[in-house]
């Protein structure tokens, strides 16, 4: 079904080598992968299989050693840093395991922050942030700072911040790594419901089979190669 469309993300012969000291680590061997609009694609595999390296390449957080990554028609692996930064702000949302909230900002300010680059005034930004915080169940924590919230609450703030720009692609690297089972399910359902509503594409990195259950497609990595690719 998805194959009638052009891919949102297209990876061509991607290789990534790291050279710590005088050894060479083949983190990604030769990856070819097309991901389509609306897919919730889990990048699955054991620790060290290359999942985070692949996510970092898809989001152009690192340059490939060889090969290309296209987002739509744009060869993002060839953009310069300024163009890349703009591209990420415009199209991508990120959710990380370590939340990466700004400690000196409260929940509203953290969530509103990505809108600063969009020419939206402060009042409107904060109203939008409040609405989204209410949707993720934090209406009573809006004025709290990260240190005043639990891990699960901080991650919900992180998700609201990632979603406030209605990103075309959501990148989530082990987003529930520090959370209990109940909060894990809530967090992942939030991401999924948002993706369905706004037709966003999700790249979800995880080593947890339970999380892969939420995906529409599971791409399994082993030693930097794709060893399995299943759609549900
Ligand atoms: P995963 O996310 O699946 O646990 P990673 O993508 O982080 O795996 O790592 C894949 C391989 O690349 C591992 O062997 C790891 O040690 C190596 N690696 C990752 N990042 C670096 C780096 N910056 N320098 C050297 N080796 C790295
Ligand atoms: Mg990782």
XYZ file of N, CA and C and ligand atoms in Angstrom:
724
model
N 0.839 -1.191 0.000
C 0.000 0.000 0.000
C 0.883 1.255 0.000
N 1.790 1.333 1.013
C 2.646 2.512 1.109
C 3.537 2.677 -0.120
N 3.783 1.562 -0.798
C 4.746 1.605 -1.888
C 4.267 2.393 -3.103
N 2.988 2.808 -3.104
C 2.515 3.658 -4.190
C 3.112 5.059 -4.089
N 3.496 5.447 -2.876
C 4.012 6.796 -2.649
C 5.525 6.803 -2.723
N 6.060 8.039 -2.773
C 7.511 8.155 -2.629
C 7.850 8.064 -1.148
N 9.002 7.478 -0.826
C 9.351 7.395 0.594
C 9.581 8.768 1.227
N 9.291 8.866 2.510
C 9.607 10.075 3.274
C 11.108 10.092 3.580
N 11.626 8.902 3.899
C 13.065 8.761 4.175
C 13.596 7.655 3.267
N 14.703 7.950 2.603
C 15.308 6.935 1.754
C 16.800 6.856 2.054
N 17.246 5.651 2.378
C 18.641 5.430 2.760
C 19.283 4.579 1.677
N 20.404 5.079 1.132
C 21.059 4.380 0.017
C 22.487 4.017 0.399
N 22.751 2.738 0.445
C 24.124 2.233 0.661
C 24.858 2.947 1.776
N 24.184 3.080 2.907
C 24.741 3.871 4.000
C 25.757 3.066 4.800
N 26.926 3.656 4.974
C 27.958 3.057 5.827
C 28.407 4.077 6.859
N 28.637 3.603 8.079
C 29.209 4.493 9.088
C 30.290 3.749 9.847
N 31.487 4.259 9.732
C 32.620 3.672 10.458
C 33.046 4.640 11.549
N 33.420 4.103 12.676
C 34.059 4.910 13.720
C 35.479 4.397 13.863
N 36.407 5.328 14.132
C 37.805 4.910 14.281
C 38.365 5.394 15.608
N 37.900 4.785 16.711
C 38.505 5.164 17.993
C 39.876 4.511 18.083
N 40.910 5.286 18.387
C 42.265 4.731 18.410
C 42.625 4.224 17.036
N 43.225 3.036 16.959
C 43.579 2.546 15.624
C 42.729 1.352 15.177
N 41.610 1.111 15.900
C 40.701 0.081 15.402
C 39.587 0.752 14.584
N 38.879 -0.027 13.792
C 37.741 0.493 13.035
C 36.489 -0.265 13.440
N 35.462 0.482 13.842
C 34.171 -0.123 14.167
C 33.224 0.118 12.993
N 32.695 -0.952 12.431
C 31.687 -0.811 11.377
C 30.330 -0.726 12.077
N 29.892 0.501 12.363
C 28.636 0.668 13.114
C 27.443 0.398 12.206
N 27.519 0.847 10.951
C 26.510 0.499 9.943
C 27.257 -0.015 8.730
N 26.841 -1.169 8.245
C 27.623 -1.823 7.198
C 27.188 -1.312 5.824
N 26.086 -1.805 5.306
C 25.514 -1.234 4.061
C 24.006 -1.273 4.205
N 23.453 -0.115 4.530
C 22.023 -0.055 4.827
C 21.274 0.548 3.648
N 20.237 -0.148 3.211
C 19.271 0.384 2.240
C 17.893 0.260 2.878
N 17.155 1.388 2.876
C 15.895 1.377 3.614
C 15.025 2.524 3.108
N 13.755 2.228 2.823
C 12.780 3.265 2.476
C 11.689 3.263 3.533
N 11.380 4.434 4.061
C 10.341 4.553 5.081
C 9.269 5.496 4.542
N 8.014 5.094 4.721
C 6.895 5.805 4.090
C 6.079 6.592 5.104
N 5.362 7.583 4.568
C 4.546 8.474 5.396
C 3.591 7.682 6.291
N 3.556 8.059 7.554
C 2.626 7.440 8.495
C 3.132 6.147 9.101
N 4.277 5.664 8.632
C 4.804 4.442 9.256
C 5.315 4.754 10.665
N 5.075 3.814 11.569
C 5.711 3.869 12.883
C 6.737 2.762 12.841
N 7.959 3.169 12.551
C 9.007 2.206 12.222
C 9.916 2.026 13.433
N 9.905 0.835 13.988
C 10.791 0.539 15.112
C 12.117 0.021 14.567
N 13.211 0.656 14.977
C 14.546 0.141 14.698
C 14.912 -0.686 15.924
N 14.985 -1.981 15.725
C 15.047 -2.929 16.828
C 16.367 -3.700 16.772
N 16.893 -4.065 17.933
C 18.124 -4.863 17.957
C 18.779 -4.775 19.320
N 19.747 -5.626 19.551
C 20.431 -5.641 20.842
C 21.344 -4.425 20.965
N 21.851 -4.214 22.161
C 22.771 -3.116 22.423
C 24.000 -3.251 21.522
N 24.383 -2.158 20.884
C 25.557 -2.168 20.022
C 25.297 -2.586 18.589
N 24.025 -2.857 18.247
C 23.727 -3.334 16.884
C 23.735 -2.200 15.847
N 23.733 -0.941 16.313
C 23.804 0.188 15.378
C 22.549 1.036 15.314
N 21.610 0.809 16.243
C 20.329 1.512 16.203
C 20.489 3.031 16.324
N 21.206 3.464 17.355
C 21.350 4.914 17.563
C 22.152 5.534 16.420
N 23.134 4.800 15.938
C 23.908 5.309 14.799
C 22.981 5.527 13.605
N 22.083 4.588 13.362
C 21.154 4.739 12.230
C 20.225 5.924 12.459
N 19.668 6.046 13.660
C 18.797 7.193 13.937
C 19.565 8.507 13.734
N 20.785 8.554 14.221
C 21.582 9.778 14.070
C 21.844 10.108 12.604
N 21.949 9.083 11.783
C 22.137 9.300 10.347
C 20.836 9.758 9.688
N 19.718 9.149 10.073
C 18.427 9.510 9.470
C 18.078 10.957 9.787
N 18.445 11.392 10.998
C 18.140 12.758 11.427
C 19.275 13.718 11.101
N 20.300 13.216 10.406
C 21.459 14.022 10.014
C 22.148 14.678 11.208
N 22.175 13.955 12.315
C 22.938 14.450 13.466
C 24.415 14.124 13.297
N 24.704 13.150 12.429
C 26.096 12.809 12.080
C 26.168 12.560 10.579
N 27.351 12.783 10.013
C 27.550 12.537 8.577
C 27.884 11.071 8.340
N 27.369 10.502 7.227
C 27.749 9.120 6.891
C 29.202 9.039 6.410
N 29.770 7.855 6.512
C 31.089 7.613 5.926
C 30.947 7.432 4.416
N 29.890 6.721 4.027
C 29.564 6.522 2.607
C 28.050 6.465 2.492
N 27.538 6.759 1.308
C 26.108 6.617 1.050
C 25.344 7.896 1.337
N 24.021 7.798 1.209
C 23.176 8.992 1.278
C 21.928 8.731 2.103
N 21.433 9.820 2.705
C 20.099 9.801 3.302
C 19.295 10.923 2.653
N 18.131 10.572 2.109
C 17.219 11.562 1.538
C 15.999 11.698 2.439
N 15.603 12.951 2.674
C 14.296 13.208 3.287
C 13.462 13.831 2.168
N 12.451 13.122 1.710
C 11.803 13.539 0.456
C 12.869 13.537 -0.629
N 13.001 14.664 -1.329
C 14.023 14.739 -2.386
C 15.325 15.343 -1.904
N 15.405 15.696 -0.627
C 16.563 16.455 -0.138
C 17.655 15.518 0.364
N 18.842 15.584 -0.218
C 19.948 14.744 0.265
C 20.547 15.346 1.530
N 19.923 15.058 2.675
C 20.294 15.788 3.901
C 21.723 15.502 4.327
N 22.253 14.348 3.919
C 23.637 14.064 4.313
C 24.610 15.027 3.634
N 24.121 15.814 2.648
C 25.014 16.761 1.966
C 24.769 18.212 2.356
N 23.764 18.481 3.173
C 23.501 19.879 3.552
C 24.570 20.384 4.517
N 24.801 21.712 4.487
C 25.730 22.272 5.482
C 25.008 22.437 6.822
N 25.762 22.737 7.870
C 25.206 22.738 9.233
C 24.066 23.741 9.409
N 24.170 24.915 8.795
C 23.106 25.925 8.943
C 21.813 25.446 8.306
N 21.922 24.927 7.088
C 20.722 24.446 6.405
C 20.116 23.265 7.154
N 21.008 22.423 7.671
C 20.546 21.258 8.437
C 19.789 21.670 9.686
N 20.337 22.656 10.401
C 19.687 23.108 11.637
C 18.283 23.607 11.316
N 18.156 24.390 10.240
C 16.828 24.881 9.839
C 15.907 23.729 9.450
N 16.463 22.787 8.712
C 15.674 21.639 8.250
C 15.130 20.853 9.450
N 15.999 20.612 10.420
C 15.573 19.873 11.624
C 14.481 20.621 12.372
N 14.690 21.938 12.568
C 13.681 22.723 13.293
C 12.325 22.674 12.594
N 12.363 22.643 11.283
C 11.132 22.739 10.511
C 10.385 21.402 10.447
N 11.103 20.304 10.306
C 10.448 19.033 9.989
C 10.569 17.950 11.057
N 11.525 18.071 11.978
C 11.803 16.956 12.887
C 11.388 17.275 14.317
N 10.977 16.224 15.041
C 10.809 16.309 16.488
C 11.635 15.201 17.124
N 12.287 15.500 18.235
C 13.162 14.527 18.880
C 12.697 14.213 20.301
N 12.665 12.925 20.632
C 12.418 12.504 22.011
C 13.566 11.584 22.405
N 14.298 11.970 23.435
C 15.438 11.163 23.868
C 15.161 10.539 25.228
N 15.941 9.520 25.526
C 15.802 8.850 26.817
C 16.101 9.805 27.962
N 17.100 10.653 27.761
C 17.544 11.527 28.848
C 16.816 12.878 28.842
N 15.639 12.903 28.232
C 14.727 14.053 28.251
C 15.325 15.338 27.668
N 16.540 15.697 28.089
C 17.179 16.917 27.579
C 16.342 18.173 27.768
N 15.611 18.240 28.862
C 14.879 19.473 29.147
C 15.858 20.531 29.650
N 15.493 21.799 29.470
C 16.350 22.880 29.939
C 16.012 23.142 31.405
N 17.002 22.936 32.321
C 16.697 22.937 33.763
C 16.206 24.280 34.285
N 16.587 25.376 33.618
C 16.206 26.702 34.107
C 14.858 27.157 33.551
N 14.194 26.300 32.782
C 12.879 26.648 32.239
C 11.818 25.748 32.851
N 10.641 26.305 33.124
C 9.546 25.459 33.596
C 8.932 24.687 32.428
N 7.918 23.868 32.722
C 7.363 22.990 31.691
C 6.840 23.791 30.497
N 6.105 24.866 30.787
C 5.545 25.675 29.685
C 6.666 26.210 28.803
N 7.707 26.757 29.448
C 8.794 27.373 28.671
C 9.564 26.331 27.867
N 9.757 25.139 28.461
C 10.435 24.071 27.722
C 9.636 23.685 26.474
N 8.336 23.509 26.645
C 7.509 23.044 25.518
C 7.405 24.125 24.444
N 7.349 25.389 24.889
C 7.179 26.497 23.934
C 8.469 26.809 23.177
N 9.608 26.367 23.708
C 10.908 26.788 23.155
C 11.067 26.561 21.644
N 10.665 25.398 21.094
C 10.886 25.201 19.651
C 10.113 26.176 18.765
N 9.102 26.851 19.344
C 8.306 27.783 18.541
C 8.975 29.146 18.406
N 10.053 29.368 19.179
C 10.744 30.660 19.120
C 11.300 30.934 17.736
N 11.643 29.828 17.027
C 12.250 29.998 15.703
C 11.201 30.206 14.624
N 9.950 30.265 15.001
C 8.880 30.292 13.992
C 8.139 31.610 13.936
N 8.665 32.620 14.582
C 8.007 33.924 14.516
C 6.634 33.948 15.181
N 6.442 33.135 16.217
C 5.170 33.141 16.948
C 5.408 33.902 18.248
N 4.496 34.831 18.591
C 4.743 35.663 19.779
C 4.652 34.832 21.065
N 5.238 35.395 22.143
C 5.405 34.645 23.386
C 4.065 34.194 23.958
N 3.068 35.085 23.958
C 1.768 34.725 24.526
C 1.177 33.515 23.795
N 1.189 33.560 22.473
C 0.619 32.465 21.674
C 1.409 31.179 21.882
N 2.734 31.310 21.919
C 3.583 30.125 22.151
C 3.203 29.443 23.449
N 3.049 30.261 24.494
C 2.790 29.670 25.811
C 1.374 29.103 25.897
N 0.428 29.737 25.207
C -0.930 29.161 25.163
C -0.918 27.802 24.466
N -0.168 27.715 23.365
C -0.065 26.436 22.645
C 0.581 25.374 23.541
N 1.622 25.795 24.279
C 2.326 24.863 25.170
C 1.380 24.359 26.265
N 0.573 25.287 26.819
C -0.354 24.887 27.889
C -1.365 23.873 27.379
N -1.883 24.110 26.192
C -2.856 23.165 25.622
C -2.263 21.778 25.462
N -1.021 21.739 24.957
C -0.392 20.438 24.721
C -0.031 19.760 26.052
N 0.409 20.548 27.028
C 0.714 19.973 28.344
C -0.550 19.384 28.973
N -1.679 20.039 28.777
C -2.935 19.488 29.297
C -3.224 18.155 28.608
N -2.972 18.108 27.304
C -3.235 16.866 26.563
C -2.372 15.705 27.033
N -1.137 15.994 27.480
C -0.295 14.904 27.972
C -0.472 14.702 29.479
N -1.529 15.292 30.047
C -1.903 15.023 31.432
C -1.102 15.801 32.464
N -0.565 16.961 32.079
C 0.265 17.724 33.014
C -0.328 19.094 33.335
N -1.654 19.198 33.315
C -2.241 20.516 33.581
C -1.883 21.045 34.963
N -1.545 20.129 35.895
C -1.193 20.586 37.246
C 0.311 20.687 37.474
N 1.096 20.537 36.410
C 2.548 20.621 36.566
C 3.177 21.651 35.636
N 2.351 22.511 35.063
C 2.843 23.398 34.014
C 3.925 24.367 34.475
N 3.847 24.771 35.763
C 4.807 25.764 36.246
C 5.983 25.110 36.970
N 6.043 23.784 36.912
C 7.139 23.070 37.570
C 8.389 23.067 36.702
N 9.527 23.069 37.370
C 10.817 22.921 36.684
C 11.138 21.431 36.584
N 12.022 21.053 35.635
C 12.315 19.621 35.460
C 12.652 18.908 36.773
N 13.449 19.546 37.635
C 13.866 18.861 38.884
C 12.677 18.627 39.825
N 11.562 19.303 39.564
C 10.378 19.150 40.418
C 9.382 18.136 39.859
N 9.820 17.379 38.845
C 8.921 16.402 38.219
C 9.549 15.012 38.232
N 8.676 13.987 38.187
C 9.163 12.607 38.101
C 9.689 12.350 36.683
N 10.361 11.205 36.517
C 10.879 10.837 35.202
C 9.781 10.786 34.152
N 8.659 10.162 34.524
C 7.546 10.046 33.583
C 6.980 11.406 33.193
N 6.891 12.292 34.189
C 6.381 13.639 33.901
C 7.350 14.402 32.998
N 8.644 14.271 33.296
C 9.630 14.951 32.452
C 9.563 14.429 31.016
N 9.350 13.120 30.882
C 9.313 12.593 29.521
C 8.069 13.085 28.781
N 6.966 13.280 29.517
C 5.777 13.829 28.853
C 6.016 15.264 28.407
N 6.763 16.017 29.231
C 7.137 17.372 28.799
C 8.001 17.266 27.539
N 8.933 16.302 27.554
C 9.809 16.099 26.386
C 9.007 15.780 25.133
N 7.955 14.988 25.309
C 7.121 14.631 24.159
C 6.324 15.837 23.672
N 5.756 16.572 24.616
C 5.013 17.780 24.227
C 5.942 18.734 23.469
N 7.165 18.875 23.945
C 8.125 19.757 23.265
C 8.442 19.250 21.859
N 8.552 17.916 21.718
C 8.863 17.352 20.399
C 7.697 17.515 19.429
N 6.473 17.553 19.969
C 5.300 17.534 19.095
C 4.739 18.919 18.788
N 5.179 19.930 19.544
C 4.500 21.224 19.442
C 4.597 21.840 18.044
N 5.630 21.485 17.323
C 5.779 22.030 15.960
C 5.087 21.153 14.919
N 4.351 20.137 15.343
C 3.720 19.168 14.434
C 4.714 18.636 13.406
N 5.769 17.998 13.895
C 6.841 17.572 12.991
C 6.381 16.495 12.009
N 6.972 16.533 10.828
C 6.674 15.503 9.820
C 7.278 14.169 10.253
N 8.440 14.245 10.911
C 9.111 13.020 11.354
C 9.470 13.158 12.830
N 9.104 12.142 13.612
C 9.440 12.113 15.036
C 10.520 11.057 15.234
N 11.639 11.464 15.808
C 12.718 10.539 16.116
C 12.732 10.291 17.622
N 12.658 9.036 18.011
C 12.637 8.708 19.439
C 13.648 7.596 19.696
N 14.708 7.909 20.456
C 15.747 6.924 20.749
C 15.553 6.399 22.172
N 15.099 5.161 22.307
C 14.822 4.535 23.605
C 14.051 5.516 24.497
N 12.897 6.011 24.023
C 12.236 7.106 24.742
C 11.692 6.708 26.103
N 11.555 5.416 26.345
C 10.962 4.979 27.606
C 11.961 4.215 28.462
N 13.232 4.346 28.126
C 14.287 3.573 28.787
C 14.307 3.661 30.301
N 13.910 4.827 30.847
C 13.989 5.005 32.303
C 12.633 4.888 32.992
N 11.598 4.446 32.263
C 10.246 4.550 32.805
C 9.664 3.191 33.173
N 8.712 3.203 34.126
C 8.003 1.969 34.490
C 7.048 1.559 33.373
N 6.508 0.349 33.466
C 5.711 -0.213 32.367
C 4.486 0.638 32.040
N 3.782 1.085 33.084
C 2.559 1.856 32.851
C 2.883 3.166 32.124
N 3.911 3.869 32.622
C 4.281 5.138 32.002
C 4.815 4.898 30.594
N 5.558 3.809 30.422
C 6.058 3.454 29.084
C 4.909 3.353 28.098
N 3.861 2.627 28.480
C 2.723 2.461 27.579
C 2.051 3.798 27.290
N 1.908 4.633 28.323
C 1.262 5.935 28.127
C 2.062 6.796 27.153
N 3.376 6.801 27.384
C 4.247 7.652 26.577
C 4.216 7.217 25.105
N 4.266 5.934 24.898
C 4.332 5.436 23.523
C 2.976 5.598 22.829
N 1.911 5.471 23.605
C 0.579 5.695 23.018
C 0.395 7.154 22.619
N 0.960 8.062 23.418
C 0.888 9.488 23.062
C 1.566 9.750 21.727
N 2.739 9.170 21.571
C 3.482 9.375 20.325
C 2.691 8.766 19.163
N 2.171 7.568 19.376
C 1.435 6.899 18.304
C 0.162 7.664 17.922
N -0.605 8.095 18.930
C -1.851 8.805 18.639
C -1.586 10.098 17.880
N -0.536 10.795 18.293
C -0.173 12.026 17.592
C 0.171 11.715 16.139
N 0.977 10.673 15.938
C 1.423 10.327 14.580
C 0.234 9.987 13.694
N -0.728 9.259 14.251
C -1.907 8.890 13.462
C -2.702 10.152 13.111
N -2.881 11.025 14.107
C -3.689 12.227 13.894
C -3.079 13.146 12.838
N -1.766 13.344 12.899
C -1.121 14.317 12.012
C -0.379 13.662 10.851
N -0.573 12.356 10.665
C 0.089 11.644 9.568
C 1.607 11.820 9.602
N 2.147 11.848 10.824
C 3.596 11.942 10.977
C 4.204 10.554 10.840
N 5.465 10.544 10.513
C 6.232 9.303 10.442
C 7.063 9.220 11.721
N 7.150 8.023 12.303
C 7.878 7.881 13.563
C 9.028 6.885 13.386
N 10.211 7.287 13.834
C 11.348 6.373 13.912
C 11.589 6.132 15.392
N 11.314 4.909 15.817
C 11.355 4.563 17.232
C 12.466 3.538 17.444
N 13.522 3.949 18.140
C 14.629 3.028 18.424
C 14.376 2.337 19.755
N 14.465 1.012 19.759
C 14.285 0.294 21.021
C 14.886 -1.103 20.967
N 15.295 -1.598 22.142
C 15.700 -2.998 22.229
C 14.616 -3.808 22.946
N 13.461 -3.170 23.248
C 12.389 -3.815 23.997
C 11.329 -4.390 23.062
N 11.136 -5.705 23.059
C 10.089 -6.287 22.211
C 8.710 -5.664 22.480
N 8.436 -5.290 23.736
C 7.134 -4.705 24.064
C 6.884 -3.409 23.296
N 7.928 -2.643 23.098
C 7.786 -1.372 22.394
C 7.570 -1.596 20.908
N 8.244 -2.615 20.379
C 8.095 -2.932 18.951
C 6.643 -3.267 18.624
N 5.902 -3.727 19.647
C 4.481 -4.044 19.455
C 3.677 -2.837 18.956
N 4.104 -1.649 19.324
C 3.375 -0.441 18.953
C 3.671 0.015 17.532
N 4.679 -0.578 16.920
C 5.108 -0.126 15.597
C 4.254 -0.752 14.500
N 4.242 -0.122 13.328
C 3.588 -0.726 12.165
C 4.615 -1.498 11.340
N 5.888 -1.280 11.682
C 6.968 -1.941 10.950
C 8.150 -2.095 11.899
N 8.802 -3.236 11.829
C 9.960 -3.467 12.691
C 11.158 -3.829 11.811
N 12.176 -2.987 11.876
C 13.418 -3.222 11.143
C 14.461 -3.663 12.165
N 14.952 -4.886 12.022
C 15.891 -5.420 13.014
C 17.318 -5.307 12.507
N 18.178 -4.745 13.386
C 19.598 -4.613 13.067
C 20.410 -5.640 13.840
N 21.468 -6.102 13.208
C 22.465 -6.911 13.902
C 23.825 -6.562 13.314
N 24.747 -6.189 14.169
C 26.099 -5.822 13.723
C 26.089 -4.874 12.523
N 25.208 -3.885 12.551
C 25.217 -2.858 11.512
C 24.556 -3.253 10.217
N 23.849 -4.378 10.198
C 23.105 -4.798 9.012
C 21.635 -4.997 9.356
N 20.769 -4.785 8.354
C 19.350 -5.109 8.527
C 19.203 -6.608 8.309
N 18.718 -7.298 9.343
C 18.562 -8.751 9.223
C 17.092 -9.163 9.142
N 16.189 -8.190 9.377
C 14.768 -8.513 9.274
C 14.003 -7.203 9.095
N 12.897 -7.260 8.359
C 12.112 -6.056 8.068
C 10.673 -6.505 7.854
N 9.841 -6.275 8.855
C 8.457 -6.793 8.804
C 7.439 -5.672 8.987
N 6.423 -5.685 8.119
C 5.269 -4.794 8.320
C 4.128 -5.602 8.919
N 3.319 -4.884 9.726
C 2.178 -5.602 10.337
C 0.918 -5.335 9.549
P 22.877 0.734 19.720
O 22.191 2.053 19.708
O 22.181 -0.299 18.884
O 23.129 0.217 21.095
P 25.113 2.207 18.587
O 24.561 2.673 17.285
O 25.190 3.186 19.683
O 24.318 0.898 19.047
O 26.585 1.640 18.339
C 26.904 0.745 17.292
C 28.381 0.413 17.365
O 29.147 1.567 17.071
C 28.828 -0.065 18.735
O 29.795 -1.067 18.552
C 29.438 1.175 19.352
O 30.419 0.846 20.280
C 30.011 1.908 18.147
N 29.986 3.376 18.302
C 28.872 4.160 18.400
N 29.225 5.459 18.496
C 30.570 5.505 18.484
C 31.544 6.554 18.551
N 31.182 7.841 18.641
N 32.856 6.203 18.491
C 33.227 4.919 18.369
N 32.387 3.890 18.302
C 31.063 4.166 18.352
Mg 21.462 3.261 21.312
